[in-house]
């Protein structure tokens, strides 16, 4: 079976405050041609993510906004070594991965063993294993912003950008690792169901493959205009060095152009674009034309890693970590 034909796992669900998880993983791998997808972008002079190439080389301060944008919110993770996150800005999603619906095997905790600031300007999500069975005994971390007002007004643009080092593992010792930087629509917190409420996966990687997947989830599941539970995705895009260094991952939701667009960027380069005309107007509006909240997590196991060989296994190393240098939200007014 080709990777693009692999069935998707079911949506993660749970309490409104702590377990609303990305519905499904961004997995439509194979059939899409990235060159063709990029060619669909018609965004003219809209600025690319700020200082992206510099940030890809080494950790940095939060970059200033691109031309025409203002900085709406950011976090540079400058807490003390071993400290937890500011509860006014972030909340922890805790509990067993089985609660999230995608087959994960870790338990998410609020322990500073798994989620902490390192004293050098980074947020760290660390996956730890205990015991002799690679299929159990994992703990890790998942956090989301308290703020769920990050969006583009009609006629405006919003950009979410983060500088991240993926877990420094490889296909030899990283089976099962599943880091993610993504966002869910604010209406999910007020009762609209997934995927109608929208989900934008900015970064997903699995099994230490040095790659990135970008995906929009929308409409209804299963099937519907967005091909759920697969979603509308970039397929696997190469990300050389993303395991060993910091790179910038960004999304722009552009409501200033017609058709409206979502554009995905790696180190400032637009590698995937979705136009609103790819689905019906009602589906797009309900999934995209509202605010979002931001999520980071480092999952272990589940349907997405399983689709690319499975894991964790006996060779999977404990202690892999997703390091986040900064996160920023920029807006361009109508």
mmCIF file of C-alpha atoms in Angstrom:
data_model
loop_
_atom_site.group_PDB
_atom_site.id
_atom_site.type_symbol
_atom_site.label_atom_id
_atom_site.label_comp_id
_atom_site.label_asym_id
_atom_site.label_seq_id
_atom_site.Cartn_x
_atom_site.Cartn_y
_atom_site.Cartn_z
ATOM 1 C CA UNK A 1 0.000 0.000 0.000
ATOM 2 C CA UNK A 2 1.400 3.424 -0.939
ATOM 3 C CA UNK A 3 1.990 5.892 1.914
ATOM 4 C CA UNK A 4 -0.776 8.127 0.606
ATOM 5 C CA UNK A 5 -3.228 5.255 0.921
ATOM 6 C CA UNK A 6 -2.575 4.564 4.593
ATOM 7 C CA UNK A 7 -5.720 4.957 6.705
ATOM 8 C CA UNK A 8 -5.745 7.824 9.174
ATOM 9 C CA UNK A 9 -6.394 7.355 12.899
ATOM 10 C CA UNK A 10 -9.428 8.856 14.580
ATOM 11 C CA UNK A 11 -9.679 12.277 16.199
ATOM 12 C CA UNK A 12 -8.241 13.034 19.584
ATOM 13 C CA UNK A 13 -10.907 14.278 21.920
ATOM 14 C CA UNK A 14 -11.483 14.995 25.564
ATOM 15 C CA UNK A 15 -12.251 17.772 27.991
ATOM 16 C CA UNK A 16 -12.545 21.280 26.632
ATOM 17 C CA UNK A 17 -9.620 22.544 28.708
ATOM 18 C CA UNK A 18 -6.969 19.889 28.374
ATOM 19 C CA UNK A 19 -7.506 17.199 25.800
ATOM 20 C CA UNK A 20 -8.744 18.794 22.620
ATOM 21 C CA UNK A 21 -6.024 17.372 20.450
ATOM 22 C CA UNK A 22 -5.231 17.735 16.782
ATOM 23 C CA UNK A 23 -7.934 15.728 15.168
ATOM 24 C CA UNK A 24 -5.802 13.698 12.828
ATOM 25 C CA UNK A 25 -2.268 13.638 11.675
ATOM 26 C CA UNK A 26 -1.101 15.322 8.459
ATOM 27 C CA UNK A 27 -0.368 12.296 6.329
ATOM 28 C CA UNK A 28 -1.207 12.637 2.656
ATOM 29 C CA UNK A 29 2.279 11.701 1.523
ATOM 30 C CA UNK A 30 3.173 10.692 -2.006
ATOM 31 C CA UNK A 31 0.770 11.978 -4.571
ATOM 32 C CA UNK A 32 1.210 15.741 -4.220
ATOM 33 C CA UNK A 33 3.921 17.509 -6.191
ATOM 34 C CA UNK A 34 5.404 20.245 -4.065
ATOM 35 C CA UNK A 35 6.589 22.231 -7.060
ATOM 36 C CA UNK A 36 3.051 22.307 -8.376
ATOM 37 C CA UNK A 37 1.604 23.212 -5.001
ATOM 38 C CA UNK A 38 4.025 26.093 -4.579
ATOM 39 C CA UNK A 39 3.140 27.299 -8.033
ATOM 40 C CA UNK A 40 -0.440 27.844 -6.862
ATOM 41 C CA UNK A 41 0.736 30.628 -4.541
ATOM 42 C CA UNK A 42 -0.162 34.024 -5.929
ATOM 43 C CA UNK A 43 0.622 36.204 -2.977
ATOM 44 C CA UNK A 44 2.482 39.030 -4.659
ATOM 45 C CA UNK A 45 4.264 41.269 -2.209
ATOM 46 C CA UNK A 46 3.094 39.635 1.028
ATOM 47 C CA UNK A 47 6.220 39.386 3.179
ATOM 48 C CA UNK A 48 7.836 36.051 3.996
ATOM 49 C CA UNK A 49 8.509 35.133 7.663
ATOM 50 C CA UNK A 50 10.937 37.518 9.333
ATOM 51 C CA UNK A 51 14.643 36.714 9.663
ATOM 52 C CA UNK A 52 13.918 33.076 8.924
ATOM 53 C CA UNK A 53 17.310 32.149 7.517
ATOM 54 C CA UNK A 54 19.224 33.677 10.392
ATOM 55 C CA UNK A 55 17.008 31.858 12.879
ATOM 56 C CA UNK A 56 17.659 28.585 11.083
ATOM 57 C CA UNK A 57 21.362 28.798 11.908
ATOM 58 C CA UNK A 58 21.190 29.388 15.650
ATOM 59 C CA UNK A 59 18.762 30.347 18.412
ATOM 60 C CA UNK A 60 17.871 34.032 18.334
ATOM 61 C CA UNK A 61 15.692 36.715 19.825
ATOM 62 C CA UNK A 62 12.132 36.967 18.573
ATOM 63 C CA UNK A 63 12.525 38.604 15.152
ATOM 64 C CA UNK A 64 10.788 41.847 14.424
ATOM 65 C CA UNK A 65 7.721 41.730 12.220
ATOM 66 C CA UNK A 66 7.956 41.591 8.432
ATOM 67 C CA UNK A 67 7.255 44.791 6.534
ATOM 68 C CA UNK A 68 3.628 45.812 6.950
ATOM 69 C CA UNK A 69 3.066 43.518 9.964
ATOM 70 C CA UNK A 70 3.012 44.193 13.703
ATOM 71 C CA UNK A 71 3.891 41.778 16.490
ATOM 72 C CA UNK A 72 0.709 40.618 18.211
ATOM 73 C CA UNK A 73 2.173 38.199 20.769
ATOM 74 C CA UNK A 74 5.377 36.277 21.387
ATOM 75 C CA UNK A 75 7.222 34.155 23.921
ATOM 76 C CA UNK A 76 11.017 33.876 24.020
ATOM 77 C CA UNK A 77 11.083 31.280 26.843
ATOM 78 C CA UNK A 78 13.537 33.176 29.030
ATOM 79 C CA UNK A 79 12.599 31.482 32.302
ATOM 80 C CA UNK A 80 15.141 30.050 34.699
ATOM 81 C CA UNK A 81 16.792 26.697 34.173
ATOM 82 C CA UNK A 82 14.394 23.884 35.021
ATOM 83 C CA UNK A 83 11.404 26.165 35.459
ATOM 84 C CA UNK A 84 7.919 25.439 34.225
ATOM 85 C CA UNK A 85 5.864 27.631 31.922
ATOM 86 C CA UNK A 86 3.957 30.781 32.794
ATOM 87 C CA UNK A 87 0.436 29.626 33.601
ATOM 88 C CA UNK A 88 -0.969 32.919 32.419
ATOM 89 C CA UNK A 89 0.223 32.216 28.883
ATOM 90 C CA UNK A 90 0.263 28.412 28.702
ATOM 91 C CA UNK A 91 -1.658 25.438 29.977
ATOM 92 C CA UNK A 92 -0.545 21.822 30.166
ATOM 93 C CA UNK A 93 -2.483 19.047 28.464
ATOM 94 C CA UNK A 94 -1.955 15.986 30.638
ATOM 95 C CA UNK A 95 -3.024 12.365 30.622
ATOM 96 C CA UNK A 96 -2.424 9.142 28.705
ATOM 97 C CA UNK A 97 -1.924 9.338 24.965
ATOM 98 C CA UNK A 98 -4.728 6.839 24.558
ATOM 99 C CA UNK A 99 -7.102 9.696 25.441
ATOM 100 C CA UNK A 100 -6.072 11.593 22.314
ATOM 101 C CA UNK A 101 -7.402 9.065 19.814
ATOM 102 C CA UNK A 102 -4.405 8.678 17.500
ATOM 103 C CA UNK A 103 -2.842 5.632 19.139
ATOM 104 C CA UNK A 104 -0.109 7.415 21.074
ATOM 105 C CA UNK A 105 1.437 5.488 23.930
ATOM 106 C CA UNK A 106 3.021 8.234 26.047
ATOM 107 C CA UNK A 107 1.554 9.863 29.135
ATOM 108 C CA UNK A 108 1.625 13.666 28.951
ATOM 109 C CA UNK A 109 2.690 15.291 32.227
ATOM 110 C CA UNK A 110 3.221 18.739 33.718
ATOM 111 C CA UNK A 111 6.478 17.604 35.333
ATOM 112 C CA UNK A 112 9.607 19.637 34.682
ATOM 113 C CA UNK A 113 11.204 16.320 33.761
ATOM 114 C CA UNK A 114 9.148 16.512 30.568
ATOM 115 C CA UNK A 115 8.332 20.216 30.054
ATOM 116 C CA UNK A 116 10.718 22.947 31.155
ATOM 117 C CA UNK A 117 12.641 26.062 30.235
ATOM 118 C CA UNK A 118 16.369 25.415 30.019
ATOM 119 C CA UNK A 119 17.673 28.785 31.245
ATOM 120 C CA UNK A 120 19.163 29.557 27.831
ATOM 121 C CA UNK A 121 16.026 30.799 26.120
ATOM 122 C CA UNK A 122 14.364 27.553 25.121
ATOM 123 C CA UNK A 123 11.239 25.568 25.899
ATOM 124 C CA UNK A 124 12.041 21.855 26.035
ATOM 125 C CA UNK A 125 9.579 18.994 25.567
ATOM 126 C CA UNK A 126 11.383 15.757 26.474
ATOM 127 C CA UNK A 127 10.226 12.155 25.983
ATOM 128 C CA UNK A 128 11.479 9.757 28.663
ATOM 129 C CA UNK A 129 11.222 5.993 28.864
ATOM 130 C CA UNK A 130 11.346 3.647 31.829
ATOM 131 C CA UNK A 131 11.190 -0.120 31.906
ATOM 132 C CA UNK A 132 12.135 -2.719 29.327
ATOM 133 C CA UNK A 133 9.081 -2.598 27.042
ATOM 134 C CA UNK A 134 9.476 0.031 24.280
ATOM 135 C CA UNK A 135 5.719 -0.063 23.768
ATOM 136 C CA UNK A 136 4.968 1.380 27.220
ATOM 137 C CA UNK A 137 6.532 3.458 29.975
ATOM 138 C CA UNK A 138 6.895 6.717 28.038
ATOM 139 C CA UNK A 139 6.216 10.193 29.429
ATOM 140 C CA UNK A 140 6.340 13.454 27.496
ATOM 141 C CA UNK A 141 4.774 16.907 27.261
ATOM 142 C CA UNK A 142 2.097 18.893 25.493
ATOM 143 C CA UNK A 143 1.163 22.553 26.037
ATOM 144 C CA UNK A 144 -1.206 25.027 24.445
ATOM 145 C CA UNK A 145 -1.684 28.785 24.659
ATOM 146 C CA UNK A 146 -4.293 30.184 26.959
ATOM 147 C CA UNK A 147 -4.847 32.855 24.321
ATOM 148 C CA UNK A 148 -7.140 31.701 21.535
ATOM 149 C CA UNK A 149 -7.469 35.014 19.693
ATOM 150 C CA UNK A 150 -4.744 34.548 17.060
ATOM 151 C CA UNK A 151 -6.367 35.107 13.686
ATOM 152 C CA UNK A 152 -6.736 37.287 10.624
ATOM 153 C CA UNK A 153 -9.640 39.712 10.388
ATOM 154 C CA UNK A 154 -11.416 40.048 7.062
ATOM 155 C CA UNK A 155 -8.965 41.669 4.673
ATOM 156 C CA UNK A 156 -5.963 41.023 6.948
ATOM 157 C CA UNK A 157 -3.152 38.495 7.356
ATOM 158 C CA UNK A 158 -1.923 36.565 10.395
ATOM 159 C CA UNK A 159 1.373 34.702 10.648
ATOM 160 C CA UNK A 160 2.421 32.194 13.301
ATOM 161 C CA UNK A 161 6.159 31.428 13.373
ATOM 162 C CA UNK A 162 8.421 29.388 15.628
ATOM 163 C CA UNK A 163 12.102 28.483 15.691
ATOM 164 C CA UNK A 164 12.393 24.796 16.594
ATOM 165 C CA UNK A 165 14.967 22.045 16.771
ATOM 166 C CA UNK A 166 13.294 18.712 16.185
ATOM 167 C CA UNK A 167 14.396 15.801 18.392
ATOM 168 C CA UNK A 168 18.016 14.951 17.545
ATOM 169 C CA UNK A 169 17.240 11.386 16.523
ATOM 170 C CA UNK A 170 17.443 9.501 13.241
ATOM 171 C CA UNK A 171 15.594 6.702 11.532
ATOM 172 C CA UNK A 172 18.013 4.336 13.327
ATOM 173 C CA UNK A 173 17.041 5.373 16.879
ATOM 174 C CA UNK A 174 13.997 7.617 16.509
ATOM 175 C CA UNK A 175 11.151 5.242 15.655
ATOM 176 C CA UNK A 176 7.984 6.530 17.297
ATOM 177 C CA UNK A 177 9.014 10.153 17.802
ATOM 178 C CA UNK A 178 6.302 12.578 16.667
ATOM 179 C CA UNK A 179 6.981 16.287 17.359
ATOM 180 C CA UNK A 180 4.352 18.840 16.354
ATOM 181 C CA UNK A 181 3.711 22.606 16.232
ATOM 182 C CA UNK A 182 0.102 23.260 15.270
ATOM 183 C CA UNK A 183 -3.084 25.121 16.055
ATOM 184 C CA UNK A 184 -6.774 24.520 16.534
ATOM 185 C CA UNK A 185 -9.693 26.828 15.837
ATOM 186 C CA UNK A 186 -11.060 28.780 18.783
ATOM 187 C CA UNK A 187 -14.611 27.530 18.081
ATOM 188 C CA UNK A 188 -13.486 24.088 19.286
ATOM 189 C CA UNK A 189 -13.296 25.549 22.797
ATOM 190 C CA UNK A 190 -16.879 26.775 22.569
ATOM 191 C CA UNK A 191 -18.571 23.679 21.245
ATOM 192 C CA UNK A 192 -18.004 23.465 17.491
ATOM 193 C CA UNK A 193 -16.881 19.957 16.631
ATOM 194 C CA UNK A 194 -13.658 18.895 14.962
ATOM 195 C CA UNK A 195 -12.809 19.129 12.063
ATOM 196 C CA UNK A 196 -15.471 21.737 11.260
ATOM 197 C CA UNK A 197 -13.703 24.130 13.655
ATOM 198 C CA UNK A 198 -10.436 23.836 11.718
ATOM 199 C CA UNK A 199 -6.914 22.643 12.428
ATOM 200 C CA UNK A 200 -3.669 23.832 10.863
ATOM 201 C CA UNK A 201 -0.626 21.589 11.362
ATOM 202 C CA UNK A 202 2.439 23.803 10.869
ATOM 203 C CA UNK A 203 5.104 21.186 11.670
ATOM 204 C CA UNK A 204 4.811 17.456 12.062
ATOM 205 C CA UNK A 205 7.659 14.976 11.700
ATOM 206 C CA UNK A 206 7.844 11.311 12.536
ATOM 207 C CA UNK A 207 10.523 8.679 13.210
ATOM 208 C CA UNK A 208 13.485 11.055 12.834
ATOM 209 C CA UNK A 209 12.969 11.356 9.074
ATOM 210 C CA UNK A 210 14.302 14.942 8.769
ATOM 211 C CA UNK A 211 11.128 16.105 7.095
ATOM 212 C CA UNK A 212 8.056 18.250 7.661
ATOM 213 C CA UNK A 213 4.358 17.796 6.893
ATOM 214 C CA UNK A 214 1.855 20.674 6.686
ATOM 215 C CA UNK A 215 -1.903 19.996 6.761
ATOM 216 C CA UNK A 216 -5.304 21.670 6.962
ATOM 217 C CA UNK A 217 -8.166 19.722 8.550
ATOM 218 C CA UNK A 218 -11.701 20.955 7.861
ATOM 219 C CA UNK A 219 -15.250 19.952 6.950
ATOM 220 C CA UNK A 220 -16.636 16.701 8.299
ATOM 221 C CA UNK A 221 -15.192 13.312 9.131
ATOM 222 C CA UNK A 222 -14.996 10.849 7.584
ATOM 223 C CA UNK A 223 -14.684 12.067 4.006
ATOM 224 C CA UNK A 224 -16.222 15.411 3.175
ATOM 225 C CA UNK A 225 -14.654 18.212 1.138
ATOM 226 C CA UNK A 226 -11.357 17.981 3.035
ATOM 227 C CA UNK A 227 -10.858 14.231 2.605
ATOM 228 C CA UNK A 228 -10.898 13.527 6.332
ATOM 229 C CA UNK A 229 -9.380 12.013 8.217
ATOM 230 C CA UNK A 230 -6.407 12.715 5.915
ATOM 231 C CA UNK A 231 -7.034 16.429 5.437
ATOM 232 C CA UNK A 232 -5.478 18.562 2.719
ATOM 233 C CA UNK A 233 -1.736 18.145 3.082
ATOM 234 C CA UNK A 234 1.647 18.987 1.636
ATOM 235 C CA UNK A 235 2.906 15.447 1.689
ATOM 236 C CA UNK A 236 6.380 14.830 3.093
ATOM 237 C CA UNK A 237 8.754 17.756 2.503
ATOM 238 C CA UNK A 238 12.487 17.318 3.100
ATOM 239 C CA UNK A 239 13.930 19.244 6.055
ATOM 240 C CA UNK A 240 17.716 18.661 6.044
ATOM 241 C CA UNK A 241 19.380 19.402 9.362
ATOM 242 C CA UNK A 242 16.103 19.911 11.204
ATOM 243 C CA UNK A 243 17.077 17.243 13.750
ATOM 244 C CA UNK A 244 20.409 18.882 14.563
ATOM 245 C CA UNK A 245 19.668 22.613 14.395
ATOM 246 C CA UNK A 246 17.039 25.310 14.712
ATOM 247 C CA UNK A 247 14.821 26.064 11.732
ATOM 248 C CA UNK A 248 11.791 28.304 11.379
ATOM 249 C CA UNK A 249 8.334 26.911 10.668
ATOM 250 C CA UNK A 250 5.537 29.316 9.826
ATOM 251 C CA UNK A 251 2.035 29.646 8.469
ATOM 252 C CA UNK A 252 0.297 32.677 7.015
ATOM 253 C CA UNK A 253 -3.481 32.878 6.788
ATOM 254 C CA UNK A 254 -4.103 35.533 4.163
ATOM 255 C CA UNK A 255 -7.591 37.026 3.945
ATOM 256 C CA UNK A 256 -6.370 40.035 1.947
ATOM 257 C CA UNK A 257 -6.254 38.153 -1.345
ATOM 258 C CA UNK A 258 -8.916 36.468 -3.432
ATOM 259 C CA UNK A 259 -9.093 33.556 -3.123
ATOM 260 C CA UNK A 260 -7.988 33.506 0.504
ATOM 261 C CA UNK A 261 -4.875 31.403 1.161
ATOM 262 C CA UNK A 262 -2.975 29.463 3.791
ATOM 263 C CA UNK A 263 0.770 29.349 3.086
ATOM 264 C CA UNK A 264 3.329 27.127 4.807
ATOM 265 C CA UNK A 265 6.981 28.178 5.152
ATOM 266 C CA UNK A 266 10.201 26.401 6.071
ATOM 267 C CA UNK A 267 13.081 28.812 6.740
ATOM 268 C CA UNK A 268 11.209 31.539 4.908
ATOM 269 C CA UNK A 269 10.517 29.487 1.786
ATOM 270 C CA UNK A 270 6.880 28.911 0.829
ATOM 271 C CA UNK A 271 6.663 25.160 0.188
ATOM 272 C CA UNK A 272 2.891 24.612 0.258
ATOM 273 C CA UNK A 273 -0.215 26.719 -0.385
ATOM 274 C CA UNK A 274 -3.945 26.026 -0.102
ATOM 275 C CA UNK A 275 -6.508 28.295 -1.776
ATOM 276 C CA UNK A 276 -9.983 28.756 -0.330
ATOM 277 C CA UNK A 277 -11.453 27.684 -3.674
ATOM 278 C CA UNK A 278 -10.213 24.140 -3.058
ATOM 279 C CA UNK A 279 -13.255 23.619 -0.787
ATOM 280 C CA UNK A 280 -16.705 25.172 -0.611
ATOM 281 C CA UNK A 281 -17.046 28.625 0.949
ATOM 282 C CA UNK A 282 -18.925 27.464 4.056
ATOM 283 C CA UNK A 283 -16.356 24.787 4.897
ATOM 284 C CA UNK A 284 -13.482 27.260 4.498
ATOM 285 C CA UNK A 285 -15.142 29.971 6.554
ATOM 286 C CA UNK A 286 -15.911 27.653 9.469
ATOM 287 C CA UNK A 287 -12.390 26.199 9.480
ATOM 288 C CA UNK A 288 -10.248 29.247 8.770
ATOM 289 C CA UNK A 289 -12.009 32.594 9.192
ATOM 290 C CA UNK A 290 -11.735 32.809 12.974
ATOM 291 C CA UNK A 291 -9.031 32.892 15.677
ATOM 292 C CA UNK A 292 -6.851 29.947 16.737
ATOM 293 C CA UNK A 293 -4.762 28.767 19.686
ATOM 294 C CA UNK A 294 -1.245 27.309 19.404
ATOM 295 C CA UNK A 295 -0.051 23.889 20.568
ATOM 296 C CA UNK A 296 3.308 22.125 20.945
ATOM 297 C CA UNK A 297 3.643 18.459 21.735
ATOM 298 C CA UNK A 298 6.072 15.570 21.505
ATOM 299 C CA UNK A 299 4.073 12.386 21.076
ATOM 300 C CA UNK A 300 5.404 8.833 21.022
ATOM 301 C CA UNK A 301 3.944 6.150 18.795
ATOM 302 C CA UNK A 302 0.551 6.291 17.177
ATOM 303 C CA UNK A 303 -0.937 6.000 13.728
ATOM 304 C CA UNK A 304 1.309 8.495 11.955
ATOM 305 C CA UNK A 305 4.676 6.975 13.020
ATOM 306 C CA UNK A 306 3.094 3.557 12.515
ATOM 307 C CA UNK A 307 2.329 4.399 8.897
ATOM 308 C CA UNK A 308 6.048 4.906 8.283
ATOM 309 C CA UNK A 309 7.405 1.773 9.929
ATOM 310 C CA UNK A 310 6.063 1.839 13.473
ATOM 311 C CA UNK A 311 7.636 2.462 16.806
ATOM 312 C CA UNK A 312 8.878 2.932 19.373
ATOM 313 C CA UNK A 313 11.014 -0.205 19.213
ATOM 314 C CA UNK A 314 13.987 -1.639 21.057
ATOM 315 C CA UNK A 315 16.350 0.783 19.307
ATOM 316 C CA UNK A 316 14.349 3.930 20.172
ATOM 317 C CA UNK A 317 16.380 6.196 22.419
ATOM 318 C CA UNK A 318 14.944 7.776 25.566
ATOM 319 C CA UNK A 319 15.459 11.475 26.218
ATOM 320 C CA UNK A 320 14.858 12.941 22.776
ATOM 321 C CA UNK A 321 13.659 16.515 23.029
ATOM 322 C CA UNK A 322 11.887 19.131 20.968
ATOM 323 C CA UNK A 323 13.534 22.500 21.635
ATOM 324 C CA UNK A 324 11.616 25.710 20.953
ATOM 325 C CA UNK A 325 13.546 28.974 20.758
ATOM 326 C CA UNK A 326 10.614 31.337 20.291
ATOM 327 C CA UNK A 327 7.072 31.606 19.036
ATOM 328 C CA UNK A 328 5.546 34.756 17.565
ATOM 329 C CA UNK A 329 2.258 35.895 16.084
ATOM 330 C CA UNK A 330 2.289 38.766 13.584
ATOM 331 C CA UNK A 331 -0.678 40.568 12.044
ATOM 332 C CA UNK A 332 -1.113 42.699 8.961
ATOM 333 C CA UNK A 333 -4.125 44.984 9.164
ATOM 334 C CA UNK A 334 -6.723 45.104 6.394
#
